GROMACS .gro file of C-alpha atoms in nm:
model
  378
    1UNK     CA    1 -10.081   7.105  -9.014
    2UNK     CA    2 -10.301   7.386  -8.884
    3UNK     CA    3 -10.279   7.704  -9.092
    4UNK     CA    4 -10.339   8.045  -8.932
    5UNK     CA    5 -10.596   8.215  -9.160
    6UNK     CA    6 -10.427   8.556  -9.170
    7UNK     CA    7 -10.072   8.683  -9.201
    8UNK     CA    8  -9.875   9.004  -9.225
    9UNK     CA    9  -9.711   9.124  -9.543
   10UNK     CA   10  -9.536   9.433  -9.674
   11UNK     CA   11  -9.728   9.607  -9.949
   12UNK     CA   12  -9.586   9.863 -10.189
   13UNK     CA   13  -9.873  10.104 -10.231
   14UNK     CA   14  -9.940  10.240 -10.579
   15UNK     CA   15 -10.114  10.545 -10.432
   16UNK     CA   16  -9.858  10.654 -10.172
   17UNK     CA   17  -9.551  10.486 -10.322
   18UNK     CA   18  -9.463  10.372  -9.970
   19UNK     CA   19  -9.396  10.032  -9.819
   20UNK     CA   20  -9.643   9.946  -9.545
   21UNK     CA   21  -9.731   9.640  -9.337
   22UNK     CA   22 -10.082   9.505  -9.393
   23UNK     CA   23 -10.281   9.199  -9.283
   24UNK     CA   24 -10.394   8.957  -9.553
   25UNK     CA   25 -10.607   8.644  -9.566
   26UNK     CA   26 -10.446   8.314  -9.657
   27UNK     CA   27 -10.539   8.195 -10.005
   28UNK     CA   28 -10.516   7.815 -10.038
   29UNK     CA   29 -10.284   7.700 -10.318
   30UNK     CA   30 -10.432   7.567 -10.641
   31UNK     CA   31 -10.264   7.352 -10.905
   32UNK     CA   32  -9.906   7.462 -10.965
   33UNK     CA   33  -9.877   7.650 -10.636
   34UNK     CA   34  -9.730   7.595 -10.290
   35UNK     CA   35  -9.801   7.799  -9.979
   36UNK     CA   36  -9.473   7.869  -9.800
   37UNK     CA   37  -9.422   7.999  -9.447
   38UNK     CA   38  -9.128   8.234  -9.488
   39UNK     CA   39  -8.851   8.170  -9.235
   40UNK     CA   40  -8.604   8.419  -9.384
   41UNK     CA   41  -8.611   8.631  -9.696
   42UNK     CA   42  -8.313   8.781  -9.873
   43UNK     CA   43  -8.250   9.158  -9.876
   44UNK     CA   44  -8.030   9.258 -10.171
   45UNK     CA   45  -7.811   9.572 -10.170
   46UNK     CA   46  -8.025   9.755 -10.432
   47UNK     CA   47  -8.363   9.679 -10.271
   48UNK     CA   48  -8.369  10.009 -10.084
   49UNK     CA   49  -8.342  10.196 -10.413
   50UNK     CA   50  -8.555   9.961 -10.622
   51UNK     CA   51  -8.849   9.970 -10.381
   52UNK     CA   52  -8.838  10.347 -10.352
   53UNK     CA   53  -8.842  10.399 -10.728
   54UNK     CA   54  -8.486  10.536 -10.741
   55UNK     CA   55  -8.385  10.244 -10.965
   56UNK     CA   56  -8.676  10.217 -11.210
   57UNK     CA   57  -8.687   9.840 -11.258
   58UNK     CA   58  -9.036   9.812 -11.110
   59UNK     CA   59  -9.327  10.036 -11.016
   60UNK     CA   60  -9.555   9.989 -10.714
   61UNK     CA   61  -9.880   9.813 -10.797
   62UNK     CA   62 -10.017   9.731 -10.451
   63UNK     CA   63  -9.798   9.425 -10.434
   64UNK     CA   64  -9.560   9.255 -10.194
   65UNK     CA   65  -9.204   9.297 -10.325
   66UNK     CA   66  -8.897   9.081 -10.276
   67UNK     CA   67  -8.775   8.757 -10.428
   68UNK     CA   68  -8.610   8.451 -10.279
   69UNK     CA   69  -8.644   8.291  -9.936
   70UNK     CA   70  -8.602   7.987  -9.717
   71UNK     CA   71  -8.927   7.854  -9.574
   72UNK     CA   72  -9.143   7.557  -9.488
   73UNK     CA   73  -9.424   7.412  -9.694
   74UNK     CA   74  -9.765   7.480  -9.537
   75UNK     CA   75  -9.987   7.358  -9.820
   76UNK     CA   76  -9.957   7.248 -10.182
   77UNK     CA   77 -10.183   7.230 -10.484
   78UNK     CA   78 -10.327   6.894 -10.590
   79UNK     CA   79 -10.069   6.839 -10.864
   80UNK     CA   80  -9.759   6.861 -10.643
   81UNK     CA   81  -9.576   6.527 -10.654
   82UNK     CA   82  -9.271   6.577 -10.432
   83UNK     CA   83  -9.332   6.860 -10.185
   84UNK     CA   84  -9.454   6.758  -9.840
   85UNK     CA   85  -9.601   6.956  -9.552
   86UNK     CA   86  -9.340   7.095  -9.315
   87UNK     CA   87  -9.058   7.040  -9.563
   88UNK     CA   88  -8.769   7.288  -9.553
   89UNK     CA   89  -8.739   7.452  -9.894
   90UNK     CA   90  -8.541   7.704 -10.093
   91UNK     CA   91  -8.766   7.931 -10.300
   92UNK     CA   92  -8.585   8.067 -10.604
   93UNK     CA   93  -8.662   8.425 -10.716
   94UNK     CA   94  -8.671   8.331 -11.085
   95UNK     CA   95  -9.011   8.253 -11.236
   96UNK     CA   96  -9.051   8.134 -11.595
   97UNK     CA   97  -9.372   8.143 -11.793
   98UNK     CA   98  -9.521   7.793 -11.809
   99UNK     CA   99  -9.663   7.830 -12.158
  100UNK     CA  100  -9.384   8.066 -12.268
  101UNK     CA  101  -9.067   7.962 -12.079
  102UNK     CA  102  -8.862   8.227 -12.257
  103UNK     CA  103  -9.049   8.489 -12.051
  104UNK     CA  104  -8.874   8.535 -11.715
  105UNK     CA  105  -8.924   8.758 -11.412
  106UNK     CA  106  -8.760   8.808 -11.075
  107UNK     CA  107  -9.039   8.738 -10.827
  108UNK     CA  108  -9.168   9.059 -10.672
  109UNK     CA  109  -8.866   9.250 -10.799
  110UNK     CA  110  -8.836   9.275 -11.178
  111UNK     CA  111  -9.160   9.208 -11.368
  112UNK     CA  112  -8.986   9.156 -11.701
  113UNK     CA  113  -8.923   9.358 -12.014
  114UNK     CA  114  -9.195   9.238 -12.251
  115UNK     CA  115  -9.575   9.269 -12.229
  116UNK     CA  116  -9.607   8.896 -12.161
  117UNK     CA  117  -9.339   8.900 -11.891
  118UNK     CA  118  -9.501   9.206 -11.734
  119UNK     CA  119  -9.830   9.016 -11.720
  120UNK     CA  120  -9.649   8.727 -11.551
  121UNK     CA  121  -9.504   8.964 -11.291
  122UNK     CA  122  -9.804   9.188 -11.223
  123UNK     CA  123 -10.103   8.961 -11.275
  124UNK     CA  124  -9.967   8.610 -11.238
  125UNK     CA  125  -9.710   8.624 -10.958
  126UNK     CA  126  -9.718   8.980 -10.830
  127UNK     CA  127  -9.668   8.913 -10.457
  128UNK     CA  128  -9.315   8.834 -10.345
  129UNK     CA  129  -9.149   8.718 -10.025
  130UNK     CA  130  -9.145   9.023  -9.795
  131UNK     CA  131  -9.420   8.855  -9.597
  132UNK     CA  132  -9.496   8.583  -9.345
  133UNK     CA  133  -9.648   8.356  -9.610
  134UNK     CA  134  -9.607   8.345  -9.988
  135UNK     CA  135  -9.768   8.156 -10.274
  136UNK     CA  136  -9.495   8.032 -10.506
  137UNK     CA  137  -9.490   7.824 -10.825
  138UNK     CA  138  -9.401   7.468 -10.734
  139UNK     CA  139  -9.120   7.458 -10.991
  140UNK     CA  140  -8.945   7.742 -10.800
  141UNK     CA  141  -8.975   7.556 -10.467
  142UNK     CA  142  -8.681   7.322 -10.410
  143UNK     CA  143  -8.653   7.087 -10.113
  144UNK     CA  144  -8.325   7.106  -9.924
  145UNK     CA  145  -8.160   6.832  -9.722
  146UNK     CA  146  -8.222   6.956  -9.369
  147UNK     CA  147  -8.003   6.687  -9.214
  148UNK     CA  148  -7.707   6.791  -9.431
  149UNK     CA  149  -7.739   7.169  -9.398
  150UNK     CA  150  -7.857   7.200  -9.036
  151UNK     CA  151  -7.724   6.892  -8.856
  152UNK     CA  152  -7.411   6.802  -9.051
  153UNK     CA  153  -7.287   7.145  -9.166
  154UNK     CA  154  -7.433   7.344  -8.878
  155UNK     CA  155  -7.564   7.617  -9.108
  156UNK     CA  156  -7.836   7.856  -9.000
  157UNK     CA  157  -8.162   7.867  -9.194
  158UNK     CA  158  -8.053   8.193  -9.354
  159UNK     CA  159  -7.714   8.066  -9.462
  160UNK     CA  160  -7.874   7.801  -9.683
  161UNK     CA  161  -8.001   8.078  -9.909
  162UNK     CA  162  -7.643   8.187  -9.981
  163UNK     CA  163  -7.639   7.915 -10.247
  164UNK     CA  164  -7.853   8.157 -10.453
  165UNK     CA  165  -7.546   8.375 -10.514
  166UNK     CA  166  -7.396   8.101 -10.726
  167UNK     CA  167  -7.702   8.040 -10.942
  168UNK     CA  168  -7.659   8.331 -11.185
  169UNK     CA  169  -7.285   8.265 -11.233
  170UNK     CA  170  -7.356   7.895 -11.285
  171UNK     CA  171  -7.606   7.984 -11.558
  172UNK     CA  172  -7.342   8.203 -11.723
  173UNK     CA  173  -7.075   7.934 -11.712
  174UNK     CA  174  -7.315   7.671 -11.841
  175UNK     CA  175  -7.415   7.900 -12.127
  176UNK     CA  176  -7.052   7.971 -12.217
  177UNK     CA  177  -6.942   7.609 -12.164
  178UNK     CA  178  -6.674   7.676 -11.903
  179UNK     CA  179  -6.404   7.410 -11.934
  180UNK     CA  180  -6.153   7.285 -11.675
  181UNK     CA  181  -5.830   7.475 -11.726
  182UNK     CA  182  -5.997   7.788 -11.865
  183UNK     CA  183  -5.888   8.138 -11.770
  184UNK     CA  184  -6.188   8.348 -11.668
  185UNK     CA  185  -6.228   8.726 -11.633
  186UNK     CA  186  -6.499   8.842 -11.389
  187UNK     CA  187  -6.608   9.205 -11.377
  188UNK     CA  188  -6.674   9.326 -11.121
  189UNK     CA  189  -6.538   9.077 -10.871
  190UNK     CA  190  -6.586   9.233 -10.528
  191UNK     CA  191  -6.967   9.245 -10.521
  192UNK     CA  192  -7.193   8.967 -10.397
  193UNK     CA  193  -7.238   8.807 -10.739
  194UNK     CA  194  -6.888   8.879 -10.866
  195UNK     CA  195  -6.724   8.720 -10.564
  196UNK     CA  196  -6.948   8.416 -10.601
  197UNK     CA  197  -6.862   8.399 -10.972
  198UNK     CA  198  -6.492   8.381 -10.887
  199UNK     CA  199  -6.543   8.111 -10.623
  200UNK     CA  200  -6.762   7.908 -10.856
  201UNK     CA  201  -6.517   7.929 -11.148
  202UNK     CA  202  -6.244   7.792 -10.922
  203UNK     CA  203  -6.472   7.514 -10.795
  204UNK     CA  204  -6.558   7.417 -11.154
  205UNK     CA  205  -6.192   7.383 -11.248
  206UNK     CA  206  -6.085   7.717 -11.393
  207UNK     CA  207  -5.706   7.734 -11.393
  208UNK     CA  208  -5.699   8.109 -11.338
  209UNK     CA  209  -5.950   8.383 -11.259
  210UNK     CA  210  -5.890   8.755 -11.317
  211UNK     CA  211  -6.100   8.958 -11.075
  212UNK     CA  212  -6.167   9.309 -11.208
  213UNK     CA  213  -6.233   9.609 -10.984
  214UNK     CA  214  -6.159   9.981 -10.960
  215UNK     CA  215  -5.971  10.002 -10.630
  216UNK     CA  216  -5.651   9.797 -10.599
  217UNK     CA  217  -5.644   9.819 -10.219
  218UNK     CA  218  -5.999   9.685 -10.198
  219UNK     CA  219  -5.915   9.413 -10.449
  220UNK     CA  220  -5.609   9.307 -10.251
  221UNK     CA  221  -5.817   9.286  -9.931
  222UNK     CA  222  -6.079   9.083 -10.117
  223UNK     CA  223  -5.821   8.839 -10.254
  224UNK     CA  224  -5.661   8.793  -9.911
  225UNK     CA  225  -5.980   8.627  -9.782
  226UNK     CA  226  -5.944   8.329 -10.015
  227UNK     CA  227  -5.754   8.020  -9.908
  228UNK     CA  228  -5.390   8.002 -10.022
  229UNK     CA  229  -5.474   7.738 -10.283
  230UNK     CA  230  -5.754   7.956 -10.422
  231UNK     CA  231  -5.556   8.281 -10.407
  232UNK     CA  232  -5.274   8.126 -10.609
  233UNK     CA  233  -5.516   8.100 -10.902
  234UNK     CA  234  -5.659   8.454 -10.868
  235UNK     CA  235  -5.524   8.780 -11.009
  236UNK     CA  236  -5.680   9.106 -10.887
  237UNK     CA  237  -5.671   9.384 -11.147
  238UNK     CA  238  -5.788   9.742 -11.091
  239UNK     CA  239  -5.896   9.916 -11.410
  240UNK     CA  240  -5.833  10.288 -11.453
  241UNK     CA  241  -6.046  10.372 -11.756
  242UNK     CA  242  -5.743  10.383 -11.986
  243UNK     CA  243  -5.861  10.113 -12.227
  244UNK     CA  244  -5.519  10.027 -12.375
  245UNK     CA  245  -5.334  10.023 -12.045
  246UNK     CA  246  -5.607   9.822 -11.874
  247UNK     CA  247  -5.613   9.565 -12.156
  248UNK     CA  248  -5.235   9.525 -12.133
  249UNK     CA  249  -5.251   9.480 -11.757
  250UNK     CA  250  -5.534   9.224 -11.778
  251UNK     CA  251  -5.361   9.027 -12.054
  252UNK     CA  252  -5.034   9.024 -11.860
  253UNK     CA  253  -5.223   8.877 -11.563
  254UNK     CA  254  -5.335   8.572 -11.761
  255UNK     CA  255  -5.117   8.257 -11.761
  256UNK     CA  256  -4.814   8.317 -11.990
  257UNK     CA  257  -4.983   8.639 -12.104
  258UNK     CA  258  -5.186   8.432 -12.351
  259UNK     CA  259  -5.522   8.592 -12.280
  260UNK     CA  260  -5.846   8.463 -12.130
  261UNK     CA  261  -6.098   8.205 -12.249
  262UNK     CA  262  -6.411   8.355 -12.096
  263UNK     CA  263  -6.526   8.701 -11.986
  264UNK     CA  264  -6.825   8.724 -11.750
  265UNK     CA  265  -6.963   9.076 -11.712
  266UNK     CA  266  -7.181   9.178 -11.416
  267UNK     CA  267  -7.172   9.556 -11.456
  268UNK     CA  268  -7.427   9.702 -11.209
  269UNK     CA  269  -7.703   9.953 -11.298
  270UNK     CA  270  -7.484  10.249 -11.208
  271UNK     CA  271  -7.220  10.134 -11.460
  272UNK     CA  272  -7.346  10.319 -11.766
  273UNK     CA  273  -7.173  10.426 -12.085
  274UNK     CA  274  -6.927  10.643 -11.893
  275UNK     CA  275  -6.826  10.354 -11.666
  276UNK     CA  276  -6.802  10.063 -11.907
  277UNK     CA  277  -6.462  10.107 -12.071
  278UNK     CA  278  -6.359   9.788 -11.890
  279UNK     CA  279  -6.576   9.591 -12.134
  280UNK     CA  280  -6.354   9.686 -12.426
  281UNK     CA  281  -6.040   9.623 -12.220
  282UNK     CA  282  -6.161   9.278 -12.119
  283UNK     CA  283  -6.262   9.186 -12.475
  284UNK     CA  284  -5.919   9.296 -12.599
  285UNK     CA  285  -5.771   9.057 -12.342
  286UNK     CA  286  -5.945   8.748 -12.481
  287UNK     CA  287  -5.805   8.466 -12.691
  288UNK     CA  288  -5.942   8.376 -13.032
  289UNK     CA  289  -6.274   8.188 -13.004
  290UNK     CA  290  -6.322   8.302 -12.645
  291UNK     CA  291  -6.669   8.347 -12.494
  292UNK     CA  292  -6.835   8.655 -12.344
  293UNK     CA  293  -7.145   8.652 -12.121
  294UNK     CA  294  -7.333   8.968 -12.024
  295UNK     CA  295  -7.566   8.934 -11.723
  296UNK     CA  296  -7.525   9.279 -11.568
  297UNK     CA  297  -7.775   9.552 -11.492
  298UNK     CA  298  -7.693   9.839 -11.729
  299UNK     CA  299  -8.024  10.012 -11.797
  300UNK     CA  300  -8.210  10.007 -12.126
  301UNK     CA  301  -8.125  10.312 -12.335
  302UNK     CA  302  -7.766  10.331 -12.210
  303UNK     CA  303  -7.531  10.286 -12.504
  304UNK     CA  304  -7.217  10.080 -12.442
  305UNK     CA  305  -6.926  10.087 -12.686
  306UNK     CA  306  -6.808   9.751 -12.820
  307UNK     CA  307  -6.484   9.668 -13.011
  308UNK     CA  308  -6.664   9.539 -13.321
  309UNK     CA  309  -6.346   9.459 -13.515
  310UNK     CA  310  -6.206   9.239 -13.238
  311UNK     CA  311  -6.536   9.057 -13.184
  312UNK     CA  312  -6.544   8.965 -13.553
  313UNK     CA  313  -6.177   8.887 -13.613
  314UNK     CA  314  -6.129   8.691 -13.291
  315UNK     CA  315  -6.438   8.478 -13.366
  316UNK     CA  316  -6.578   8.562 -13.023
  317UNK     CA  317  -6.898   8.401 -12.901
  318UNK     CA  318  -7.119   8.664 -12.735
  319UNK     CA  319  -7.407   8.580 -12.501
  320UNK     CA  320  -7.658   8.794 -12.317
  321UNK     CA  321  -7.890   8.634 -12.065
  322UNK     CA  322  -8.153   8.746 -11.817
  323UNK     CA  323  -8.189   8.500 -11.527
  324UNK     CA  324  -8.196   8.124 -11.597
  325UNK     CA  325  -8.412   7.815 -11.621
  326UNK     CA  326  -8.501   7.640 -11.299
  327UNK     CA  327  -8.274   7.341 -11.353
  328UNK     CA  328  -7.985   7.571 -11.256
  329UNK     CA  329  -8.054   7.619 -10.881
  330UNK     CA  330  -8.099   7.244 -10.849
  331UNK     CA  331  -7.755   7.189 -11.003
  332UNK     CA  332  -7.599   7.442 -10.764
  333UNK     CA  333  -7.770   7.271 -10.471
  334UNK     CA  334  -7.611   6.941 -10.578
  335UNK     CA  335  -7.268   7.108 -10.595
  336UNK     CA  336  -7.307   7.225 -10.235
  337UNK     CA  337  -7.442   6.894 -10.107
  338UNK     CA  338  -7.157   6.706 -10.278
  339UNK     CA  339  -6.892   6.929 -10.118
  340UNK     CA  340  -6.763   7.069 -10.448
  341UNK     CA  341  -6.892   7.413 -10.351
  342UNK     CA  342  -6.880   7.543  -9.993
  343UNK     CA  343  -7.082   7.807  -9.811
  344UNK     CA  344  -6.852   7.796  -9.508
  345UNK     CA  345  -6.688   8.134  -9.572
  346UNK     CA  346  -7.016   8.327  -9.582
  347UNK     CA  347  -7.184   8.505  -9.293
  348UNK     CA  348  -7.536   8.635  -9.239
  349UNK     CA  349  -7.697   8.934  -9.071
  350UNK     CA  350  -8.055   8.865  -8.965
  351UNK     CA  351  -8.321   9.117  -8.866
  352UNK     CA  352  -8.587   8.947  -8.656
  353UNK     CA  353  -8.943   9.058  -8.727
  354UNK     CA  354  -9.114   9.178  -9.043
  355UNK     CA  355  -9.141   9.530  -8.903
  356UNK     CA  356  -8.761   9.568  -8.927
  357UNK     CA  357  -8.761   9.560  -9.307
  358UNK     CA  358  -8.646   9.922  -9.337
  359UNK     CA  359  -8.350   9.861  -9.106
  360UNK     CA  360  -8.256   9.560  -9.315
  361UNK     CA  361  -8.271   9.751  -9.644
  362UNK     CA  362  -8.062  10.035  -9.499
  363UNK     CA  363  -7.804   9.785  -9.378
  364UNK     CA  364  -7.789   9.596  -9.708
  365UNK     CA  365  -7.753   9.918  -9.907
  366UNK     CA  366  -7.442  10.026  -9.715
  367UNK     CA  367  -7.276   9.696  -9.620
  368UNK     CA  368  -6.970   9.636  -9.837
  369UNK     CA  369  -6.875   9.283  -9.730
  370UNK     CA  370  -6.938   9.063 -10.035
  371UNK     CA  371  -6.950   8.754  -9.813
  372UNK     CA  372  -7.220   8.883  -9.579
  373UNK     CA  373  -7.585   8.825  -9.666
  374UNK     CA  374  -7.869   9.029  -9.519
  375UNK     CA  375  -8.202   8.868  -9.424
  376UNK     CA  376  -8.531   8.938  -9.250
  377UNK     CA  377  -8.687   8.660  -9.043
  378UNK     CA  378  -9.059   8.746  -9.037
   0.00000   0.00000   0.00000
């Protein structure tokens, strides 16, 4: 395969703080790396604010931002055993330290919260996927069955990446040992990840899922898009901020009013201490020995109140987790390929051309459809 020696990439300048398109030279992959031609990269709703500094997860350091794409393998390092040239691949945004796997970053997006993770994100793998070509760690590059996704299912290249929405929820459910027949609370349920968390819980055998939101009309519209068999196992509950009343309403929505077995919290960055009363309400709605998983984005320094007494006396198991190990996306891929999990209900909006990245970020920041994914095809 002939490789064009240069390519275009978006760089986040540390001097101007602006995103700009530059031309770069191709660097051949070494051991542990794969060179990927990006066919479509994912644009998340908060990217507009993250890559302007409004959400202070990351600072510009003359790097290419963005994590997660679908692409084709252009070259691999000498130690790659399974990747082949031209292969269609899913590139996961999670990168784990090889000699310290507990250190995790989101490629080109969140460099981590410890000095070692920051080194991984700024010195090791600083350049993300908002580009025509990207170097990625081979363990984050996962071959997809092109015949199944393209020929059999008729999915577009971009739609394959939708499987990424289920990866974080799968990690949460694996951590909390979701069991068939469990009742699961998901907060908040109408975002990209929350909606996927509800669909995945149903696919994995949850008997009932309580979707938490703040607007009952929006929740009812969201629930109406599920199939009748799915909707019969979903309750949509709008919380008001009245902790006692919300807890009573959530508990009453569980089967026989017995409470829930698992609470999965995905509170976004804007959900600080003044917007997190739902956490107490949801914990009050749990059974004894229930499990709680926090994988949201509440910022460091924001204090969130917890019902200490109930956590202790209900013998609750509490988990907090940032990202996941790279066995998880492979498990989700198998769920999709086996037909247990479907991407059929999701749609994509694609902006053709790297130069349209600003349009794409503006669109993603304002689009409210939790089943629509935004992409740039460089």
